[in-house]
Amino acid sequence: MKKIVIFDMDGTLIDSKKDITISINYVREKNHNLPPLSEEFIVKSINKEVRNLPKLFYNTQTYEQRDRVLFEKHYKEQCIENPYLYEGVLELLQTLKKNGVLLSVATNAPTVFAKTMLSHLNVEELFDVIVGADEVKASKPDPEMLYRILNYYEYDAKEDRAWMVGDNSKDMLSAKNAGIEAIFAVWGFSVHGEYPVVAQRPEEVLEIVL
């Protein structure tokens, strides 16, 4: 029996809110002459199940190409300035790996940023697959990302077990849509969650999976 754990990245594996906030506010100032937003507002906006981020961040109805280009150019350099693994995450990943659990990442961030950040934090090599939103037609909560990872492992629902570990409703819904188990992490961007399985600390994921 294979055991597969698919992790969300931002707010689950790593705290990246400072750099995300800096880059969003850079675009707000340069392209729209708008005042800065707080980290708290930005994280809360990102984690909303239904939201219009261009409206919330840049006061536009849709993402303007100039905003997307400027954000990606700025964040490419900014994204490795301040991120860090949440306490206990490295030990969680290493222990799962040591016990033969297959590890991967499904993130709504672009793949290049995910790989850059995870490499910078010296954990990229622990994951077999890292899939970002740019590699699929529909991001979470659509299950396409998860299906791609499960297919890579030749997952058999009758014989294997798979979990999605994430910090927001989109992660939980993607797991439900893909027909796998879900663990809601409350040590990162989300400090509470009303879901069947909730992990207060990374070591609780070990107890569930192992």
PDB file of C-alpha atoms in Angstrom:
ATOM      1  CA  MET A   1       0.000   0.000   0.000  1.00  0.00           C
ATOM      2  CA  LYS A   2       1.316   3.397  -1.001  1.00  0.00           C
ATOM      3  CA  LYS A   3       0.824   6.375   1.286  1.00  0.00           C
ATOM      4  CA  ILE A   4       0.783   9.753  -0.464  1.00  0.00           C
ATOM      5  CA  VAL A   5       0.731  13.169   1.193  1.00  0.00           C
ATOM      6  CA  ILE A   6       0.083  16.222  -0.971  1.00  0.00           C
ATOM      7  CA  PHE A   7       0.910  19.540   0.688  1.00  0.00           C
ATOM      8  CA  ASP A   8      -0.291  23.024  -0.043  1.00  0.00           C
ATOM      9  CA  MET A   9       2.686  25.420   0.170  1.00  0.00           C
ATOM     10  CA  ASP A  10       1.892  28.990   1.308  1.00  0.00           C
ATOM     11  CA  GLY A  11       0.440  28.966   4.802  1.00  0.00           C
ATOM     12  CA  THR A  12       0.966  25.215   5.204  1.00  0.00           C
ATOM     13  CA  LEU A  13       4.650  24.443   4.618  1.00  0.00           C
ATOM     14  CA  ILE A  14       6.034  27.958   4.624  1.00  0.00           C
ATOM     15  CA  ASP A  15       5.206  31.420   5.918  1.00  0.00           C
ATOM     16  CA  SER A  16       5.488  33.635   2.860  1.00  0.00           C
ATOM     17  CA  LYS A  17       3.054  36.390   3.764  1.00  0.00           C
ATOM     18  CA  LYS A  18       5.663  39.112   4.251  1.00  0.00           C
ATOM     19  CA  ASP A  19       7.082  38.804   0.746  1.00  0.00           C
ATOM     20  CA  ILE A  20       3.670  38.375  -0.902  1.00  0.00           C
ATOM     21  CA  THR A  21       2.538  41.544   0.863  1.00  0.00           C
ATOM     22  CA  ILE A  22       5.636  43.502  -0.162  1.00  0.00           C
ATOM     23  CA  SER A  23       5.200  42.577  -3.836  1.00  0.00           C
ATOM     24  CA  ILE A  24       1.455  43.289  -3.910  1.00  0.00           C
ATOM     25  CA  ASN A  25       2.024  46.662  -2.288  1.00  0.00           C
ATOM     26  CA  TYR A  26       4.813  47.397  -4.762  1.00  0.00           C
ATOM     27  CA  VAL A  27       2.363  46.895  -7.640  1.00  0.00           C
ATOM     28  CA  ARG A  28      -0.293  48.952  -5.849  1.00  0.00           C
ATOM     29  CA  GLU A  29       2.106  51.867  -5.495  1.00  0.00           C
ATOM     30  CA  LYS A  30       3.803  51.720  -8.891  1.00  0.00           C
ATOM     31  CA  ASN A  31       0.789  50.976 -11.086  1.00  0.00           C
ATOM     32  CA  HIS A  32      -2.145  52.427  -9.142  1.00  0.00           C
ATOM     33  CA  ASN A  33      -0.774  54.950  -6.632  1.00  0.00           C
ATOM     34  CA  LEU A  34      -2.656  53.113  -3.867  1.00  0.00           C
ATOM     35  CA  PRO A  35      -1.657  52.923  -0.181  1.00  0.00           C
ATOM     36  CA  PRO A  36      -0.237  49.665   1.229  1.00  0.00           C
ATOM     37  CA  LEU A  37      -2.404  46.810   2.491  1.00  0.00           C
ATOM     38  CA  SER A  38      -1.698  44.884   5.688  1.00  0.00           C
ATOM     39  CA  GLU A  39      -0.392  41.302   5.784  1.00  0.00           C
ATOM     40  CA  GLU A  40      -3.530  40.309   7.680  1.00  0.00           C
ATOM     41  CA  PHE A  41      -5.848  41.667   4.980  1.00  0.00           C
ATOM     42  CA  ILE A  42      -3.881  40.037   2.175  1.00  0.00           C
ATOM     43  CA  VAL A  43      -3.767  36.604   3.829  1.00  0.00           C
ATOM     44  CA  LYS A  44      -7.465  36.755   4.686  1.00  0.00           C
ATOM     45  CA  SER A  45      -8.269  37.712   1.091  1.00  0.00           C
ATOM     46  CA  ILE A  46      -6.180  34.905  -0.399  1.00  0.00           C
ATOM     47  CA  ASN A  47      -7.830  32.334   1.859  1.00  0.00           C
ATOM     48  CA  LYS A  48     -11.403  33.351   1.050  1.00  0.00           C
ATOM     49  CA  GLU A  49     -13.286  30.647  -0.801  1.00  0.00           C
ATOM     50  CA  VAL A  50     -14.966  33.189  -3.085  1.00  0.00           C
ATOM     51  CA  ARG A  51     -13.146  36.416  -3.851  1.00  0.00           C
ATOM     52  CA  ASN A  52     -12.037  38.807  -6.581  1.00  0.00           C
ATOM     53  CA  LEU A  53      -8.355  39.366  -5.824  1.00  0.00           C
ATOM     54  CA  PRO A  54      -7.759  41.988  -8.539  1.00  0.00           C
ATOM     55  CA  LYS A  55     -10.557  44.063  -7.016  1.00  0.00           C
ATOM     56  CA  LEU A  56      -9.299  43.558  -3.464  1.00  0.00           C
ATOM     57  CA  PHE A  57      -5.633  44.188  -4.266  1.00  0.00           C
ATOM     58  CA  TYR A  58      -5.610  46.613  -7.204  1.00  0.00           C
ATOM     59  CA  ASN A  59      -9.198  47.890  -7.484  1.00  0.00           C
ATOM     60  CA  THR A  60      -9.618  46.388 -10.961  1.00  0.00           C
ATOM     61  CA  GLN A  61     -12.301  43.896 -12.011  1.00  0.00           C
ATOM     62  CA  THR A  62      -9.798  41.529 -13.623  1.00  0.00           C
ATOM     63  CA  TYR A  63      -6.033  41.146 -13.501  1.00  0.00           C
ATOM     64  CA  GLU A  64      -4.451  43.679 -15.807  1.00  0.00           C
ATOM     65  CA  GLN A  65      -1.490  42.337 -17.718  1.00  0.00           C
ATOM     66  CA  ARG A  66       0.771  45.130 -16.445  1.00  0.00           C
ATOM     67  CA  ASP A  67      -0.049  44.179 -12.836  1.00  0.00           C
ATOM     68  CA  ARG A  68       0.622  40.498 -13.424  1.00  0.00           C
ATOM     69  CA  VAL A  69       3.925  41.194 -15.178  1.00  0.00           C
ATOM     70  CA  LEU A  70       5.149  43.659 -12.542  1.00  0.00           C
ATOM     71  CA  PHE A  71       4.149  41.394  -9.651  1.00  0.00           C
ATOM     72  CA  GLU A  72       5.908  38.360 -11.126  1.00  0.00           C
ATOM     73  CA  LYS A  73       9.034  40.372 -11.946  1.00  0.00           C
ATOM     74  CA  HIS A  74       9.201  41.792  -8.413  1.00  0.00           C
ATOM     75  CA  TYR A  75       8.202  38.595  -6.584  1.00  0.00           C
ATOM     76  CA  LYS A  76      10.778  36.539  -8.477  1.00  0.00           C
ATOM     77  CA  GLU A  77      13.471  38.351  -6.492  1.00  0.00           C
ATOM     78  CA  GLN A  78      11.407  39.099  -3.368  1.00  0.00           C
ATOM     79  CA  CYS A  79      10.067  35.585  -2.723  1.00  0.00           C
ATOM     80  CA  ILE A  80      13.277  34.295  -1.111  1.00  0.00           C
ATOM     81  CA  GLU A  81      13.912  37.302   1.125  1.00  0.00           C
ATOM     82  CA  ASN A  82      11.813  36.327   4.163  1.00  0.00           C
ATOM     83  CA  PRO A  83      10.084  32.929   3.821  1.00  0.00           C
ATOM     84  CA  TYR A  84      10.586  30.272   6.474  1.00  0.00           C
ATOM     85  CA  LEU A  85       9.348  26.783   7.223  1.00  0.00           C
ATOM     86  CA  TYR A  86       6.837  26.622  10.036  1.00  0.00           C
ATOM     87  CA  GLU A  87       8.158  25.080  13.227  1.00  0.00           C
ATOM     88  CA  GLY A  88       8.018  21.298  13.003  1.00  0.00           C
ATOM     89  CA  VAL A  89       7.527  21.146   9.223  1.00  0.00           C
ATOM     90  CA  LEU A  90      11.066  20.013   8.387  1.00  0.00           C
ATOM     91  CA  GLU A  91      10.869  17.223  10.967  1.00  0.00           C
ATOM     92  CA  LEU A  92       7.441  16.267   9.605  1.00  0.00           C
ATOM     93  CA  LEU A  93       8.716  15.990   6.041  1.00  0.00           C
ATOM     94  CA  GLN A  94      11.867  14.108   7.006  1.00  0.00           C
ATOM     95  CA  THR A  95       9.969  11.619   9.168  1.00  0.00           C
ATOM     96  CA  LEU A  96       7.341  10.962   6.504  1.00  0.00           C
ATOM     97  CA  LYS A  97      10.073  10.460   3.908  1.00  0.00           C
ATOM     98  CA  LYS A  98      12.003   8.123   6.214  1.00  0.00           C
ATOM     99  CA  ASN A  99       8.863   6.029   6.611  1.00  0.00           C
ATOM    100  CA  GLY A 100       8.376   5.646   2.878  1.00  0.00           C
ATOM    101  CA  VAL A 101       5.554   8.155   2.469  1.00  0.00           C
ATOM    102  CA  LEU A 102       5.431   9.773  -0.978  1.00  0.00           C
ATOM    103  CA  LEU A 103       5.499  13.580  -0.797  1.00  0.00           C
ATOM    104  CA  SER A 104       4.377  16.227  -3.257  1.00  0.00           C
ATOM    105  CA  VAL A 105       3.168  19.831  -3.446  1.00  0.00           C
ATOM    106  CA  ALA A 106       0.036  21.268  -5.061  1.00  0.00           C
ATOM    107  CA  THR A 107       0.052  25.059  -4.916  1.00  0.00           C
ATOM    108  CA  ASN A 108      -1.986  27.799  -6.548  1.00  0.00           C
ATOM    109  CA  ALA A 109       1.262  29.759  -6.867  1.00  0.00           C
ATOM    110  CA  PRO A 110       3.238  29.527 -10.134  1.00  0.00           C
ATOM    111  CA  THR A 111       5.512  26.471 -10.180  1.00  0.00           C
ATOM    112  CA  VAL A 112       8.682  28.526 -10.664  1.00  0.00           C
ATOM    113  CA  PHE A 113       8.065  30.436  -7.435  1.00  0.00           C
ATOM    114  CA  ALA A 114       7.257  27.245  -5.538  1.00  0.00           C
ATOM    115  CA  LYS A 115      10.441  25.514  -6.675  1.00  0.00           C
ATOM    116  CA  THR A 116      12.527  28.628  -6.031  1.00  0.00           C
ATOM    117  CA  MET A 117      11.242  28.998  -2.476  1.00  0.00           C
ATOM    118  CA  LEU A 118      11.378  25.309  -1.556  1.00  0.00           C
ATOM    119  CA  SER A 119      14.892  25.057  -2.991  1.00  0.00           C
ATOM    120  CA  HIS A 120      15.959  28.144  -1.034  1.00  0.00           C
ATOM    121  CA  LEU A 121      14.660  26.467   2.142  1.00  0.00           C
ATOM    122  CA  ASN A 122      16.491  23.214   1.286  1.00  0.00           C
ATOM    123  CA  VAL A 123      13.424  20.978   1.085  1.00  0.00           C
ATOM    124  CA  GLU A 124      12.703  20.794  -2.658  1.00  0.00           C
ATOM    125  CA  GLU A 125      14.478  17.435  -2.945  1.00  0.00           C
ATOM    126  CA  LEU A 126      12.043  15.862  -0.468  1.00  0.00           C
ATOM    127  CA  PHE A 127       9.175  16.173  -2.967  1.00  0.00           C
ATOM    128  CA  ASP A 128       8.642  13.922  -5.979  1.00  0.00           C
ATOM    129  CA  VAL A 129       6.269  16.329  -7.725  1.00  0.00           C
ATOM    130  CA  ILE A 130       5.657  20.080  -7.397  1.00  0.00           C
ATOM    131  CA  VAL A 131       2.649  21.323  -9.365  1.00  0.00           C
ATOM    132  CA  GLY A 132       1.712  24.997  -9.586  1.00  0.00           C
ATOM    133  CA  ALA A 133      -1.372  26.682 -10.993  1.00  0.00           C
ATOM    134  CA  ASP A 134       0.405  27.466 -14.268  1.00  0.00           C
ATOM    135  CA  GLU A 135       0.665  23.747 -15.092  1.00  0.00           C
ATOM    136  CA  VAL A 136      -3.068  23.016 -15.037  1.00  0.00           C
ATOM    137  CA  LYS A 137      -6.204  24.430 -16.657  1.00  0.00           C
ATOM    138  CA  ALA A 138      -7.946  24.958 -13.312  1.00  0.00           C
ATOM    139  CA  SER A 139      -6.360  25.511  -9.897  1.00  0.00           C
ATOM    140  CA  LYS A 140      -7.654  24.350  -6.510  1.00  0.00           C
ATOM    141  CA  PRO A 141     -10.438  23.684  -5.550  1.00  0.00           C
ATOM    142  CA  ASP A 142     -10.566  21.950  -8.932  1.00  0.00           C
ATOM    143  CA  PRO A 143      -8.996  18.474  -8.462  1.00  0.00           C
ATOM    144  CA  GLU A 144      -6.869  18.610 -11.635  1.00  0.00           C
ATOM    145  CA  MET A 145      -3.643  19.303  -9.720  1.00  0.00           C
ATOM    146  CA  LEU A 146      -4.278  16.421  -7.344  1.00  0.00           C
ATOM    147  CA  TYR A 147      -5.237  14.034 -10.154  1.00  0.00           C
ATOM    148  CA  ARG A 148      -1.990  14.840 -11.904  1.00  0.00           C
ATOM    149  CA  ILE A 149       0.005  13.963  -8.786  1.00  0.00           C
ATOM    150  CA  LEU A 150      -2.019  10.830  -8.035  1.00  0.00           C
ATOM    151  CA  ASN A 151      -1.596   9.632 -11.620  1.00  0.00           C
ATOM    152  CA  TYR A 152       2.157  10.135 -11.311  1.00  0.00           C
ATOM    153  CA  TYR A 153       2.151   7.701  -8.372  1.00  0.00           C
ATOM    154  CA  GLU A 154      -0.262   5.303 -10.141  1.00  0.00           C
ATOM    155  CA  TYR A 155      -2.596   5.720  -7.185  1.00  0.00           C
ATOM    156  CA  ASP A 156      -5.187   2.987  -6.672  1.00  0.00           C
ATOM    157  CA  ALA A 157      -8.067   4.149  -4.472  1.00  0.00           C
ATOM    158  CA  LYS A 158      -8.809   0.557  -3.421  1.00  0.00           C
ATOM    159  CA  GLU A 159      -5.292  -0.176  -2.206  1.00  0.00           C
ATOM    160  CA  ASP A 160      -3.531   3.123  -1.474  1.00  0.00           C
ATOM    161  CA  ARG A 161      -4.180   6.070   0.841  1.00  0.00           C
ATOM    162  CA  ALA A 162      -3.710   9.739   0.001  1.00  0.00           C
ATOM    163  CA  TRP A 163      -4.132  12.961   1.960  1.00  0.00           C
ATOM    164  CA  MET A 164      -4.218  16.643   1.065  1.00  0.00           C
ATOM    165  CA  VAL A 165      -2.767  18.861   3.803  1.00  0.00           C
ATOM    166  CA  GLY A 166      -3.726  22.511   3.489  1.00  0.00           C
ATOM    167  CA  ASP A 167      -4.757  25.668   5.294  1.00  0.00           C
ATOM    168  CA  ASN A 168      -7.905  26.781   3.496  1.00  0.00           C
ATOM    169  CA  SER A 169     -11.225  25.645   2.088  1.00  0.00           C
ATOM    170  CA  LYS A 170      -9.870  25.381  -1.456  1.00  0.00           C
ATOM    171  CA  ASP A 171      -7.439  22.680  -0.296  1.00  0.00           C
ATOM    172  CA  MET A 172     -10.194  20.791   1.504  1.00  0.00           C
ATOM    173  CA  LEU A 173     -12.542  21.011  -1.483  1.00  0.00           C
ATOM    174  CA  SER A 174      -9.830  19.875  -3.896  1.00  0.00           C
ATOM    175  CA  ALA A 175      -9.300  16.779  -1.733  1.00  0.00           C
ATOM    176  CA  LYS A 176     -13.031  16.080  -1.639  1.00  0.00           C
ATOM    177  CA  ASN A 177     -13.305  16.562  -5.402  1.00  0.00           C
ATOM    178  CA  ALA A 178     -10.380  14.192  -5.968  1.00  0.00           C
ATOM    179  CA  GLY A 179     -11.820  11.588  -3.601  1.00  0.00           C
ATOM    180  CA  ILE A 180      -8.936  11.601  -1.120  1.00  0.00           C
ATOM    181  CA  GLU A 181      -8.621  12.411   2.581  1.00  0.00           C
ATOM    182  CA  ALA A 182      -7.978  15.922   3.880  1.00  0.00           C
ATOM    183  CA  ILE A 183      -6.144  17.390   6.856  1.00  0.00           C
ATOM    184  CA  PHE A 184      -6.767  21.029   7.743  1.00  0.00           C
ATOM    185  CA  ALA A 185      -3.593  22.692   9.074  1.00  0.00           C
ATOM    186  CA  VAL A 186      -4.147  25.489  11.600  1.00  0.00           C
ATOM    187  CA  TRP A 187      -0.518  26.332  12.377  1.00  0.00           C
ATOM    188  CA  GLY A 188      -0.094  28.692   9.394  1.00  0.00           C
ATOM    189  CA  PHE A 189      -2.278  31.226   7.605  1.00  0.00           C
ATOM    190  CA  SER A 190      -5.474  29.808   9.141  1.00  0.00           C
ATOM    191  CA  VAL A 191      -5.722  29.612  12.918  1.00  0.00           C
ATOM    192  CA  HIS A 192      -9.030  27.740  13.017  1.00  0.00           C
ATOM    193  CA  GLY A 193     -11.042  25.441  10.833  1.00  0.00           C
ATOM    194  CA  GLU A 194     -14.238  23.439  11.137  1.00  0.00           C
ATOM    195  CA  TYR A 195     -13.321  20.319   9.220  1.00  0.00           C
ATOM    196  CA  PRO A 196     -13.499  16.607  10.108  1.00  0.00           C
ATOM    197  CA  VAL A 197      -9.718  16.294  10.515  1.00  0.00           C
ATOM    198  CA  VAL A 198      -7.761  19.235  11.921  1.00  0.00           C
ATOM    199  CA  ALA A 199      -4.040  19.290  12.796  1.00  0.00           C
ATOM    200  CA  GLN A 200      -2.978  21.878  15.359  1.00  0.00           C
ATOM    201  CA  ARG A 201       0.733  21.124  14.851  1.00  0.00           C
ATOM    202  CA  PRO A 202       2.756  19.413  12.105  1.00  0.00           C
ATOM    203  CA  GLU A 203       3.504  16.399  14.319  1.00  0.00           C
ATOM    204  CA  GLU A 204      -0.227  15.631  14.400  1.00  0.00           C
ATOM    205  CA  VAL A 205      -0.017  14.869  10.681  1.00  0.00           C
ATOM    206  CA  LEU A 206       2.455  12.103  11.561  1.00  0.00           C
ATOM    207  CA  GLU A 207      -0.026  10.580  13.967  1.00  0.00           C
ATOM    208  CA  ILE A 208      -2.700  10.519  11.263  1.00  0.00           C
ATOM    209  CA  VAL A 209      -0.592   9.267   8.358  1.00  0.00           C
ATOM    210  CA  LEU A 210       1.703   6.818  10.162  1.00  0.00           C
TER     211      LEU A 210
END
